Amino acid sequence: MANVLIVGAGGVGQVVAHKCAQVEEVFENITLASRTKAKCDKIADMLPRKIDTAEVDADNVSEMVALIEKVKPDMVINVALPYQDLHIMDACLETGVHYLDTANYEPLDEAKFEYSWQWAYQDRFEKAGLMALLGSGFDPGVTSVFTAYAKKHHFDRIKTLDILDCNAGDHGLPFATNFNPEINIREITANGRYWENGQWVTTKPMEEKRVFAFPEGIGEKDLYLLYHEELESLSKHFPEIERARFWMTFGASYLKHLEVLQNVGMTGIEPIEFQGQQIVPIQFLKALLPDPASLGPLTKGKTCIGNIIKGTPQGGGEDKIYYVYNICDHQECYKEVQSQAISYTTGVPAMIGAKMMMEGKWMKPGVWNMEQLDPDPFMADLNKYGLPWQETWLDKPFV
Ligand code: NDP
């Protein structure tokens, strides 16, 4: 029976709170804390059982430490923003509690995300007998576990990996991002990057485009190559992979809006002087755009996120092409937890990762990426807690 402290009361925090509240046999006590306590209270009012709420600025380590000392959780589930990761890890080390997040650390003043900062905590967590689980969302997270599962059950050697993230949902608004606009736009406007033959290959934003026919009536969608953080850890932990790429679907109208916003400088992360005040354009843009949480009731359609893996099958023979994916329906998610599928597909794996740790199935001291742990109990829980997956063999590779 665990006592958990969830930090962050945005779209993802709302789903994590719901899912932990549903699994009372594991998460006996829950506290939801965020910078704005009113958001925590609003979420708490939606839940089937009572949880505690608190206000905290997670960038302030001593404030985090004081909260942890008061709540005395077994672990912190960090679903605030990537900027808070290191501060929350420091607070966990200082107070002796386990840690989980869904996105790797990113400095506020630099559009750059990589695991090096968090991997550098390995010795400190190990020596303290504490676990830090990194990237327990969908991508990274489930896509990392999908890769480990394919290797464990189907392949002697993985040669190529393509992660395909399709959101075929429609919210009917001219332009909105499905999760935190600042994080989302920083990710999309950066150069693309993929792993090939032991090195990184850089592409211009949206330079590489493919079309793929997604299953279950979703149909053909345009996909663009992006850099995504799981490529860094997967290429490290599966050095046999010859090429690893990440693709995301975008509609023409979304890309046109983004192009215009970029051209006029609205996606910039450097502060500018405006009427005697310093403002960061992308933060101002965030204030104008719809809150991702408000898209829940509006969004219809499905997401389909999965991995296409080519390699030598177990036992040898000709290369085979495997596709493992989850399909998630925006409206079904909304019915269950009052959030759309993007938050749902992140929040459910965060709860399952925490459950794996608290049940002892994944508990081991150190800093770990998802693919380093046994995929089987996690895959079983995906089916049980709302993200069922399917697997199939394809005739043609994804080129
Ligand atoms: P939101 O912007 O909706 O929510 C972020 C929450 O964190 C808000 O409640 C915000 O509070 C709070 N917060 C921000 N700064 C602080 C701080 N200093 N101290 C305490 N709380 C703070 O984001 P999402 O819910 O969409 O995303 C949450 C995380 O999930 C992000 O890290 C995102 O990158 C990650 N993510 C991961 C995915 C995956 O598949 N792995 C996919 C999608 C998201 P306030 O309201 O006061 O600003």
CSV table of C-alpha atoms and ligand atoms in Angstrom, one decimal:
chain,number,residue,atom,x,y,z
A,1,MET,CA,0.0,0.0,0.0
A,2,ALA,CA,1.6,3.2,-1.2
A,3,ASN,CA,1.5,6.9,-0.4
A,4,VAL,CA,2.2,8.9,-3.5
A,5,LEU,CA,2.8,12.6,-4.2
A,6,ILE,CA,1.8,13.7,-7.7
A,7,VAL,CA,3.4,17.0,-8.8
A,8,GLY,CA,1.7,18.9,-11.6
A,9,ALA,CA,-2.1,19.5,-12.1
A,10,GLY,CA,-2.3,20.0,-15.9
A,11,GLY,CA,-3.8,17.7,-18.5
A,12,VAL,CA,-1.5,14.7,-17.5
A,13,GLY,CA,-1.8,15.3,-13.8
A,14,GLN,CA,-5.5,15.1,-14.0
A,15,VAL,CA,-5.3,11.6,-15.6
A,16,VAL,CA,-2.6,10.4,-13.2
A,17,ALA,CA,-4.8,11.5,-10.2
A,18,HIS,CA,-7.8,9.7,-11.7
A,19,LYS,CA,-6.0,6.5,-12.5
A,20,CYS,CA,-4.2,6.3,-9.1
A,21,ALA,CA,-7.5,6.9,-7.4
A,22,GLN,CA,-9.0,4.0,-9.3
A,23,VAL,CA,-6.3,1.6,-8.1
A,24,GLU,CA,-6.9,1.9,-4.4
A,25,GLU,CA,-5.3,-1.4,-3.6
A,26,VAL,CA,-1.9,0.0,-4.6
A,27,PHE,CA,-2.2,3.8,-4.1
A,28,GLU,CA,-3.8,4.1,-0.7
A,29,ASN,CA,-3.0,7.8,-0.1
A,30,ILE,CA,-2.6,10.4,-2.8
A,31,THR,CA,-1.6,14.0,-2.6
A,32,LEU,CA,-1.8,16.2,-5.7
A,33,ALA,CA,0.4,19.3,-5.6
A,34,SER,CA,1.1,22.0,-8.1
A,35,ARG,CA,2.0,25.7,-8.4
A,36,THR,CA,-1.7,26.6,-8.5
A,37,LYS,CA,-3.6,24.8,-5.8
A,38,ALA,CA,-7.0,25.7,-7.2
A,39,LYS,CA,-6.2,23.4,-10.2
A,40,CYS,CA,-5.5,20.5,-7.8
A,41,ASP,CA,-8.7,21.1,-5.9
A,42,LYS,CA,-10.7,21.2,-9.1
A,43,ILE,CA,-9.3,17.8,-10.0
A,44,ALA,CA,-9.8,16.4,-6.5
A,45,ASP,CA,-13.5,17.3,-6.7
A,46,MET,CA,-13.8,15.0,-9.9
A,47,LEU,CA,-12.4,11.9,-8.2
A,48,PRO,CA,-14.2,8.9,-6.9
A,49,ARG,CA,-12.4,9.1,-3.5
A,50,LYS,CA,-10.8,11.7,-1.3
A,51,ILE,CA,-7.2,12.9,-2.0
A,52,ASP,CA,-5.2,15.7,-0.4
A,53,THR,CA,-4.0,18.7,-2.3
A,54,ALA,CA,-1.2,21.2,-1.8
A,55,GLU,CA,0.6,24.2,-3.4
A,56,VAL,CA,4.3,23.9,-4.3
A,57,ASP,CA,6.8,25.6,-6.5
A,58,ALA,CA,8.8,22.6,-7.6
A,59,ASP,CA,11.6,24.7,-8.8
A,60,ASN,CA,12.2,25.7,-5.2
A,61,VAL,CA,14.0,22.6,-3.8
A,62,SER,CA,13.5,23.6,-0.1
A,63,GLU,CA,9.8,24.1,-0.7
A,64,MET,CA,9.6,20.6,-2.4
A,65,VAL,CA,11.6,19.1,0.5
A,66,ALA,CA,9.2,20.7,3.1
A,67,LEU,CA,6.2,19.3,1.2
A,68,ILE,CA,7.7,15.8,1.0
A,69,GLU,CA,8.6,15.8,4.7
A,70,LYS,CA,5.0,16.8,5.5
A,71,VAL,CA,3.3,14.3,3.1
A,72,LYS,CA,5.8,11.5,3.7
A,73,PRO,CA,5.2,9.8,0.3
A,74,ASP,CA,6.9,6.6,-0.9
A,75,MET,CA,7.4,8.2,-4.2
A,76,VAL,CA,6.9,11.4,-6.3
A,77,ILE,CA,5.2,11.2,-9.7
A,78,ASN,CA,6.5,14.2,-11.5
A,79,VAL,CA,4.0,15.4,-14.2
A,80,ALA,CA,4.9,19.1,-13.9
A,81,LEU,CA,7.1,20.4,-16.8
A,82,PRO,CA,10.5,19.1,-17.9
A,83,TYR,CA,12.1,22.2,-16.4
A,84,GLN,CA,11.4,20.9,-12.9
A,85,ASP,CA,12.9,17.4,-13.3
A,86,LEU,CA,16.3,18.1,-11.7
A,87,HIS,CA,14.8,20.1,-8.8
A,88,ILE,CA,12.4,17.4,-7.9
A,89,MET,CA,15.1,14.7,-8.2
A,90,ASP,CA,17.2,16.8,-5.8
A,91,ALA,CA,14.3,17.0,-3.4
A,92,CYS,CA,13.7,13.2,-3.6
A,93,LEU,CA,17.4,12.5,-2.8
A,94,GLU,CA,17.3,14.8,0.1
A,95,THR,CA,14.2,13.2,1.6
A,96,GLY,CA,14.8,9.6,0.6
A,97,VAL,CA,11.8,9.0,-1.7
A,98,HIS,CA,11.6,7.3,-5.1
A,99,TYR,CA,11.0,9.4,-8.3
A,100,LEU,CA,9.2,9.0,-11.7
A,101,ASP,CA,8.7,11.4,-14.6
A,102,THR,CA,7.3,11.4,-18.2
A,103,ALA,CA,9.7,13.8,-20.0
A,104,ASN,CA,13.4,14.4,-19.8
A,105,TYR,CA,15.0,17.5,-18.4
A,106,GLU,CA,15.1,20.6,-20.6
A,107,PRO,CA,16.7,23.8,-19.5
A,108,LEU,CA,14.2,26.8,-19.6
A,109,ASP,CA,16.5,29.0,-21.7
A,110,GLU,CA,17.7,26.4,-24.3
A,111,ALA,CA,15.5,24.3,-26.6
A,112,LYS,CA,17.5,21.2,-25.9
A,113,PHE,CA,16.5,18.1,-24.2
A,114,GLU,CA,18.7,15.1,-23.5
A,115,TYR,CA,19.1,12.5,-20.8
A,116,SER,CA,22.7,13.4,-19.8
A,117,TRP,CA,21.6,15.6,-16.9
A,118,GLN,CA,19.4,12.9,-15.4
A,119,TRP,CA,21.7,10.0,-16.1
A,120,ALA,CA,24.3,11.9,-14.1
A,121,TYR,CA,22.2,11.2,-11.0
A,122,GLN,CA,22.7,7.4,-11.4
A,123,ASP,CA,25.3,7.0,-8.6
A,124,ARG,CA,23.5,9.2,-6.2
A,125,PHE,CA,20.2,7.3,-6.5
A,126,GLU,CA,21.9,4.0,-6.4
A,127,LYS,CA,23.9,4.8,-3.3
A,128,ALA,CA,20.8,6.2,-1.6
A,129,GLY,CA,18.9,2.9,-2.4
A,130,LEU,CA,16.4,4.9,-4.4
A,131,MET,CA,14.9,4.4,-7.8
A,132,ALA,CA,14.3,7.1,-10.5
A,133,LEU,CA,12.2,5.9,-13.4
A,134,LEU,CA,12.5,8.2,-16.4
A,135,GLY,CA,10.0,8.8,-19.2
A,136,SER,CA,7.0,6.8,-18.0
A,137,GLY,CA,4.5,8.3,-20.5
A,138,PHE,CA,3.5,7.0,-23.9
A,139,ASP,CA,6.4,8.3,-26.0
A,140,PRO,CA,8.8,8.0,-24.3
A,141,GLY,CA,7.4,5.2,-22.1
A,142,VAL,CA,5.1,2.7,-23.8
A,143,THR,CA,7.1,3.0,-27.0
A,144,SER,CA,10.3,2.1,-25.0
A,145,VAL,CA,8.5,-0.9,-23.4
A,146,PHE,CA,7.1,-2.0,-26.8
A,147,THR,CA,10.8,-2.1,-28.1
A,148,ALA,CA,11.9,-4.2,-25.1
A,149,TYR,CA,8.9,-6.5,-25.5
A,150,ALA,CA,9.7,-7.0,-29.2
A,151,LYS,CA,13.3,-7.9,-28.4
A,152,LYS,CA,12.3,-10.2,-25.5
A,153,HIS,CA,9.6,-12.2,-27.4
A,154,HIS,CA,10.2,-11.8,-31.1
A,155,PHE,CA,13.6,-10.7,-32.3
A,156,ASP,CA,17.2,-12.0,-32.0
A,157,ARG,CA,18.3,-8.7,-33.4
A,158,ILE,CA,16.5,-5.5,-34.0
A,159,LYS,CA,17.7,-3.7,-37.2
A,160,THR,CA,15.4,-0.8,-37.7
A,161,LEU,CA,12.9,0.9,-35.4
A,162,ASP,CA,10.3,3.5,-36.5
A,163,ILE,CA,8.0,5.0,-33.9
A,164,LEU,CA,4.8,6.3,-35.4
A,165,ASP,CA,2.7,8.8,-33.4
A,166,CYS,CA,-0.6,9.5,-35.0
A,167,ASN,CA,-3.2,11.8,-33.6
A,168,ALA,CA,-6.3,11.6,-35.8
A,169,GLY,CA,-8.4,13.5,-33.4
A,170,ASP,CA,-10.2,16.7,-34.4
A,171,HIS,CA,-11.1,19.5,-31.9
A,172,GLY,CA,-12.7,21.7,-34.5
A,173,LEU,CA,-10.5,24.8,-33.4
A,174,PRO,CA,-8.3,26.6,-36.0
A,175,PHE,CA,-5.1,26.0,-33.9
A,176,ALA,CA,-4.4,24.4,-30.6
A,177,THR,CA,-1.8,22.1,-29.2
A,178,ASN,CA,-2.7,18.8,-27.5
A,179,PHE,CA,-0.3,19.2,-24.6
A,180,ASN,CA,1.6,22.1,-23.1
A,181,PRO,CA,2.0,24.5,-26.1
A,182,GLU,CA,5.5,25.7,-25.1
A,183,ILE,CA,6.9,22.1,-24.9
A,184,ASN,CA,5.0,21.0,-28.0
A,185,ILE,CA,6.1,23.9,-30.2
A,186,ARG,CA,9.7,23.8,-29.0
A,187,GLU,CA,9.7,20.1,-29.9
A,188,ILE,CA,8.2,20.6,-33.4
A,189,THR,CA,10.2,23.6,-34.5
A,190,ALA,CA,13.5,22.1,-33.6
A,191,ASN,CA,15.6,20.2,-36.2
A,192,GLY,CA,14.8,16.6,-36.8
A,193,ARG,CA,17.3,13.9,-35.8
A,194,TYR,CA,17.6,10.2,-36.2
A,195,TRP,CA,20.0,7.4,-35.4
A,196,GLU,CA,21.8,5.6,-38.2
A,197,ASN,CA,24.8,3.4,-38.2
A,198,GLY,CA,26.1,4.6,-34.9
A,199,GLN,CA,25.6,8.3,-35.4
A,200,TRP,CA,23.0,11.0,-35.4
A,201,VAL,CA,21.7,12.4,-38.7
A,202,THR,CA,20.2,15.9,-38.5
A,203,THR,CA,17.3,17.0,-40.7
A,204,LYS,CA,15.6,20.4,-41.0
A,205,PRO,CA,12.2,20.8,-39.2
A,206,MET,CA,9.5,18.9,-41.2
A,207,GLU,CA,12.0,18.0,-44.0
A,208,GLU,CA,11.3,14.2,-44.0
A,209,LYS,CA,7.7,13.2,-44.8
A,210,ARG,CA,6.0,9.8,-45.2
A,211,VAL,CA,2.5,8.5,-45.6
A,212,PHE,CA,1.2,5.5,-43.7
A,213,ALA,CA,-2.2,3.8,-43.7
A,214,PHE,CA,-3.1,3.5,-40.0
A,215,PRO,CA,-5.4,0.6,-38.8
A,216,GLU,CA,-9.0,0.6,-37.6
A,217,GLY,CA,-10.4,3.1,-40.0
A,218,ILE,CA,-7.9,5.9,-39.2
A,219,GLY,CA,-6.5,5.6,-42.8
A,220,GLU,CA,-3.7,7.4,-44.5
A,221,LYS,CA,-1.9,10.2,-42.7
A,222,ASP,CA,1.1,12.4,-43.4
A,223,LEU,CA,4.0,11.8,-40.9
A,224,TYR,CA,7.0,14.0,-40.3
A,225,LEU,CA,10.3,13.1,-38.9
A,226,LEU,CA,11.1,14.6,-35.5
A,227,TYR,CA,13.7,14.1,-32.8
A,228,HIS,CA,12.2,12.4,-29.8
A,229,GLU,CA,13.9,11.7,-26.5
A,230,GLU,CA,13.4,7.9,-26.5
A,231,LEU,CA,15.7,7.6,-29.5
A,232,GLU,CA,18.6,8.6,-27.3
A,233,SER,CA,18.1,5.9,-24.7
A,234,LEU,CA,16.9,3.2,-27.1
A,235,SER,CA,20.0,3.6,-29.3
A,236,LYS,CA,22.1,3.4,-26.1
A,237,HIS,CA,20.4,0.4,-24.6
A,238,PHE,CA,20.0,-1.5,-27.9
A,239,PRO,CA,23.3,-0.8,-29.7
A,240,GLU,CA,22.4,-3.4,-32.4
A,241,ILE,CA,19.8,-1.0,-33.8
A,242,GLU,CA,21.0,0.2,-37.2
A,243,ARG,CA,18.4,3.0,-37.7
A,244,ALA,CA,15.9,4.5,-35.2
A,245,ARG,CA,13.5,7.2,-36.2
A,246,PHE,CA,10.4,9.0,-34.8
A,247,TRP,CA,7.5,10.2,-36.8
A,248,MET,CA,4.5,12.3,-35.9
A,249,THR,CA,1.3,13.1,-37.9
A,250,PHE,CA,0.4,16.7,-38.6
A,251,GLY,CA,-2.4,18.1,-40.7
A,252,ALA,CA,-1.8,20.8,-43.4
A,253,SER,CA,-3.7,23.5,-41.5
A,254,TYR,CA,-1.7,22.9,-38.3
A,255,LEU,CA,1.6,23.2,-40.2
A,256,LYS,CA,0.5,26.4,-41.9
A,257,HIS,CA,-0.4,28.1,-38.6
A,258,LEU,CA,2.9,27.0,-37.1
A,259,GLU,CA,4.8,28.3,-40.2
A,260,VAL,CA,3.1,31.8,-39.9
A,261,LEU,CA,3.7,31.9,-36.1
A,262,GLN,CA,7.3,31.0,-36.6
A,263,ASN,CA,7.8,33.5,-39.4
A,264,VAL,CA,6.5,36.4,-37.3
A,265,GLY,CA,8.6,35.4,-34.3
A,266,MET,CA,5.9,34.1,-32.0
A,267,THR,CA,7.6,30.8,-31.3
A,268,GLY,CA,10.9,32.4,-30.0
A,269,ILE,CA,12.2,31.5,-26.6
A,270,GLU,CA,14.5,34.5,-26.2
A,271,PRO,CA,12.9,37.3,-24.1
A,272,ILE,CA,12.1,40.5,-25.9
A,273,GLU,CA,11.4,44.0,-24.6
A,274,PHE,CA,7.7,44.9,-24.9
A,275,GLN,CA,6.3,48.2,-23.4
A,276,GLY,CA,8.9,48.2,-20.7
A,277,GLN,CA,8.5,44.5,-19.9
A,278,GLN,CA,10.5,41.5,-20.8
A,279,ILE,CA,8.3,38.8,-22.4
A,280,VAL,CA,9.2,35.5,-24.0
A,281,PRO,CA,7.2,35.2,-27.3
A,282,ILE,CA,6.4,31.5,-26.9
A,283,GLN,CA,5.1,32.1,-23.4
A,284,PHE,CA,2.9,34.9,-24.6
A,285,LEU,CA,1.6,32.6,-27.4
A,286,LYS,CA,0.8,29.9,-24.8
A,287,ALA,CA,-1.4,32.5,-22.9
A,288,LEU,CA,-3.3,33.1,-26.2
A,289,LEU,CA,-3.8,29.4,-27.2
A,290,PRO,CA,-6.5,27.2,-25.8
A,291,ASP,CA,-5.6,25.4,-22.6
A,292,PRO,CA,-5.0,21.7,-23.7
A,293,ALA,CA,-7.2,20.6,-20.8
A,294,SER,CA,-10.1,22.5,-22.4
A,295,LEU,CA,-9.8,20.3,-25.6
A,296,GLY,CA,-11.2,17.3,-23.8
A,297,PRO,CA,-14.9,17.8,-24.4
A,298,LEU,CA,-14.2,19.0,-28.0
A,299,THR,CA,-12.0,16.3,-29.4
A,300,LYS,CA,-13.3,13.4,-31.5
A,301,GLY,CA,-11.4,10.6,-33.2
A,302,LYS,CA,-8.5,8.4,-32.3
A,303,THR,CA,-4.8,8.2,-31.6
A,304,CYS,CA,-2.6,5.4,-32.8
A,305,ILE,CA,0.9,5.2,-31.4
A,306,GLY,CA,3.2,2.3,-32.0
A,307,ASN,CA,6.5,0.8,-33.3
A,308,ILE,CA,7.4,-0.8,-36.6
A,309,ILE,CA,10.4,-3.0,-36.0
A,310,LYS,CA,12.4,-4.9,-38.6
A,311,GLY,CA,14.9,-7.5,-37.6
A,312,THR,CA,16.1,-11.1,-37.4
A,313,PRO,CA,13.3,-13.2,-35.8
A,314,GLN,CA,14.1,-15.4,-32.8
A,315,GLY,CA,15.5,-18.7,-34.0
A,316,GLY,CA,16.9,-17.0,-37.2
A,317,GLY,CA,15.5,-16.8,-40.8
A,318,GLU,CA,14.5,-14.0,-43.1
A,319,ASP,CA,14.0,-10.5,-41.6
A,320,LYS,CA,10.5,-9.9,-40.3
A,321,ILE,CA,8.5,-6.7,-39.8
A,322,TYR,CA,6.5,-6.3,-36.6
A,323,TYR,CA,4.0,-3.6,-35.7
A,324,VAL,CA,2.8,-3.1,-32.1
A,325,TYR,CA,0.4,-0.3,-31.3
A,326,ASN,CA,-2.3,1.1,-29.2
A,327,ILE,CA,-5.4,2.8,-30.4
A,328,CYS,CA,-7.1,5.3,-28.0
A,329,ASP,CA,-10.4,7.1,-28.5
A,330,HIS,CA,-10.5,10.7,-27.4
A,331,GLN,CA,-14.2,10.6,-26.5
A,332,GLU,CA,-13.9,7.4,-24.5
A,333,CYS,CA,-11.0,9.0,-22.5
A,334,TYR,CA,-13.2,12.0,-21.8
A,335,LYS,CA,-16.0,9.8,-20.6
A,336,GLU,CA,-13.7,8.1,-18.1
A,337,VAL,CA,-11.4,10.9,-16.8
A,338,GLN,CA,-12.6,14.2,-18.5
A,339,SER,CA,-9.4,14.4,-20.5
A,340,GLN,CA,-8.5,13.9,-24.2
A,341,ALA,CA,-6.4,11.0,-25.4
A,342,ILE,CA,-3.0,12.8,-25.4
A,343,SER,CA,-3.2,13.4,-21.7
A,344,TYR,CA,-4.7,9.9,-21.2
A,345,THR,CA,-2.0,8.0,-23.1
A,346,THR,CA,0.6,9.8,-21.0
A,347,GLY,CA,-1.1,9.6,-17.6
A,348,VAL,CA,-2.0,5.9,-17.7
A,349,PRO,CA,1.6,4.7,-18.2
A,350,ALA,CA,2.7,7.1,-15.5
A,351,MET,CA,0.3,5.4,-13.1
A,352,ILE,CA,1.4,2.0,-14.3
A,353,GLY,CA,5.1,2.8,-13.9
A,354,ALA,CA,4.5,4.0,-10.4
A,355,LYS,CA,2.5,0.8,-9.7
A,356,MET,CA,5.4,-1.4,-11.1
A,357,MET,CA,7.7,0.4,-8.6
A,358,MET,CA,5.4,0.2,-5.6
A,359,GLU,CA,4.5,-3.4,-6.2
A,360,GLY,CA,8.2,-4.2,-6.3
A,361,LYS,CA,8.1,-5.6,-9.9
A,362,TRP,CA,10.4,-2.9,-11.1
A,363,MET,CA,11.9,-1.6,-7.9
A,364,LYS,CA,15.7,-1.3,-8.1
A,365,PRO,CA,18.1,1.5,-7.0
A,366,GLY,CA,19.4,3.7,-9.7
A,367,VAL,CA,18.2,5.8,-12.6
A,368,TRP,CA,16.4,3.8,-15.3
A,369,ASN,CA,14.8,4.2,-18.6
A,370,MET,CA,11.7,2.1,-19.3
A,371,GLU,CA,13.3,-0.3,-21.8
A,372,GLN,CA,15.8,-1.5,-19.2
A,373,LEU,CA,13.1,-3.2,-17.1
A,374,ASP,CA,11.0,-6.3,-17.7
A,375,PRO,CA,8.3,-5.4,-20.2
A,376,ASP,CA,5.9,-8.2,-19.4
A,377,PRO,CA,4.1,-6.9,-16.2
A,378,PHE,CA,3.9,-3.4,-17.7
A,379,MET,CA,2.4,-4.8,-21.0
A,380,ALA,CA,-0.2,-6.8,-19.0
A,381,ASP,CA,-1.2,-3.7,-17.1
A,382,LEU,CA,-1.6,-1.6,-20.3
A,383,ASN,CA,-4.4,-4.0,-21.3
A,384,LYS,CA,-5.9,-3.9,-17.8
A,385,TYR,CA,-5.9,-0.1,-17.3
A,386,GLY,CA,-7.1,1.4,-20.5
A,387,LEU,CA,-4.4,1.2,-23.2
A,388,PRO,CA,-4.8,-2.2,-24.8
A,389,TRP,CA,-2.2,-3.0,-27.5
A,390,GLN,CA,-2.2,-5.1,-30.6
A,391,GLU,CA,0.5,-6.7,-32.6
A,392,THR,CA,0.7,-7.8,-36.2
A,393,TRP,CA,3.3,-8.7,-38.9
A,394,LEU,CA,3.6,-6.4,-41.9
A,395,ASP,CA,4.4,-7.5,-45.5
A,396,LYS,CA,6.3,-4.3,-46.3
A,397,PRO,CA,8.9,-2.3,-44.3
A,398,PHE,CA,8.4,1.3,-43.4
A,399,VAL,CA,10.9,3.0,-45.6
B,1,NDP,P1,0.4,21.2,-18.5
B,1,NDP,O1,1.1,22.5,-18.9
B,1,NDP,O2,-1.0,21.0,-18.8
B,1,NDP,O3,0.6,21.0,-16.9
B,1,NDP,C1,1.8,21.3,-16.2
B,1,NDP,C2,1.4,21.4,-14.7
B,1,NDP,O4,2.7,21.6,-14.0
B,1,NDP,C3,0.6,22.6,-14.4
B,1,NDP,O5,-0.4,22.3,-13.5
B,1,NDP,C4,1.6,23.6,-13.9
B,1,NDP,O6,1.0,24.5,-12.9
B,1,NDP,C5,2.5,22.7,-13.2
B,1,NDP,N1,3.8,23.3,-12.9
B,1,NDP,C6,4.6,24.0,-13.8
B,1,NDP,N2,5.6,24.6,-13.2
B,1,NDP,C7,5.6,24.2,-11.9
B,1,NDP,C8,6.4,24.4,-10.8
B,1,NDP,N3,7.5,25.1,-10.9
B,1,NDP,N4,6.0,23.8,-9.6
B,1,NDP,C9,4.9,23.1,-9.5
B,1,NDP,N5,4.1,22.9,-10.6
B,1,NDP,C10,4.4,23.4,-11.7
B,1,NDP,O7,1.3,20.0,-19.1
B,1,NDP,P2,0.8,18.5,-19.4
B,1,NDP,O8,0.0,18.0,-18.2
B,1,NDP,O9,0.3,18.4,-20.7
B,1,NDP,O10,2.3,17.7,-19.4
B,1,NDP,C11,2.9,17.3,-18.1
B,1,NDP,C12,4.2,16.6,-18.5
B,1,NDP,O11,4.0,15.5,-19.3
B,1,NDP,C13,5.2,17.5,-19.2
B,1,NDP,O12,6.5,17.3,-18.7
B,1,NDP,C14,5.1,17.0,-20.6
B,1,NDP,O13,6.3,17.2,-21.3
B,1,NDP,C15,4.9,15.5,-20.3
B,1,NDP,N6,4.3,14.7,-21.5
B,1,NDP,C16,4.9,13.5,-21.8
B,1,NDP,C17,4.4,12.8,-22.8
B,1,NDP,C18,4.9,11.4,-23.0
B,1,NDP,O14,4.2,10.6,-23.8
B,1,NDP,N7,6.0,10.9,-22.4
B,1,NDP,C19,3.3,13.3,-23.7
B,1,NDP,C20,2.7,14.5,-23.2
B,1,NDP,C21,3.2,15.2,-22.2
B,1,NDP,P3,0.4,25.9,-13.3
B,1,NDP,O15,-1.0,25.5,-13.8
B,1,NDP,O16,0.3,26.7,-12.1
B,1,NDP,O17,1.2,26.5,-14.4
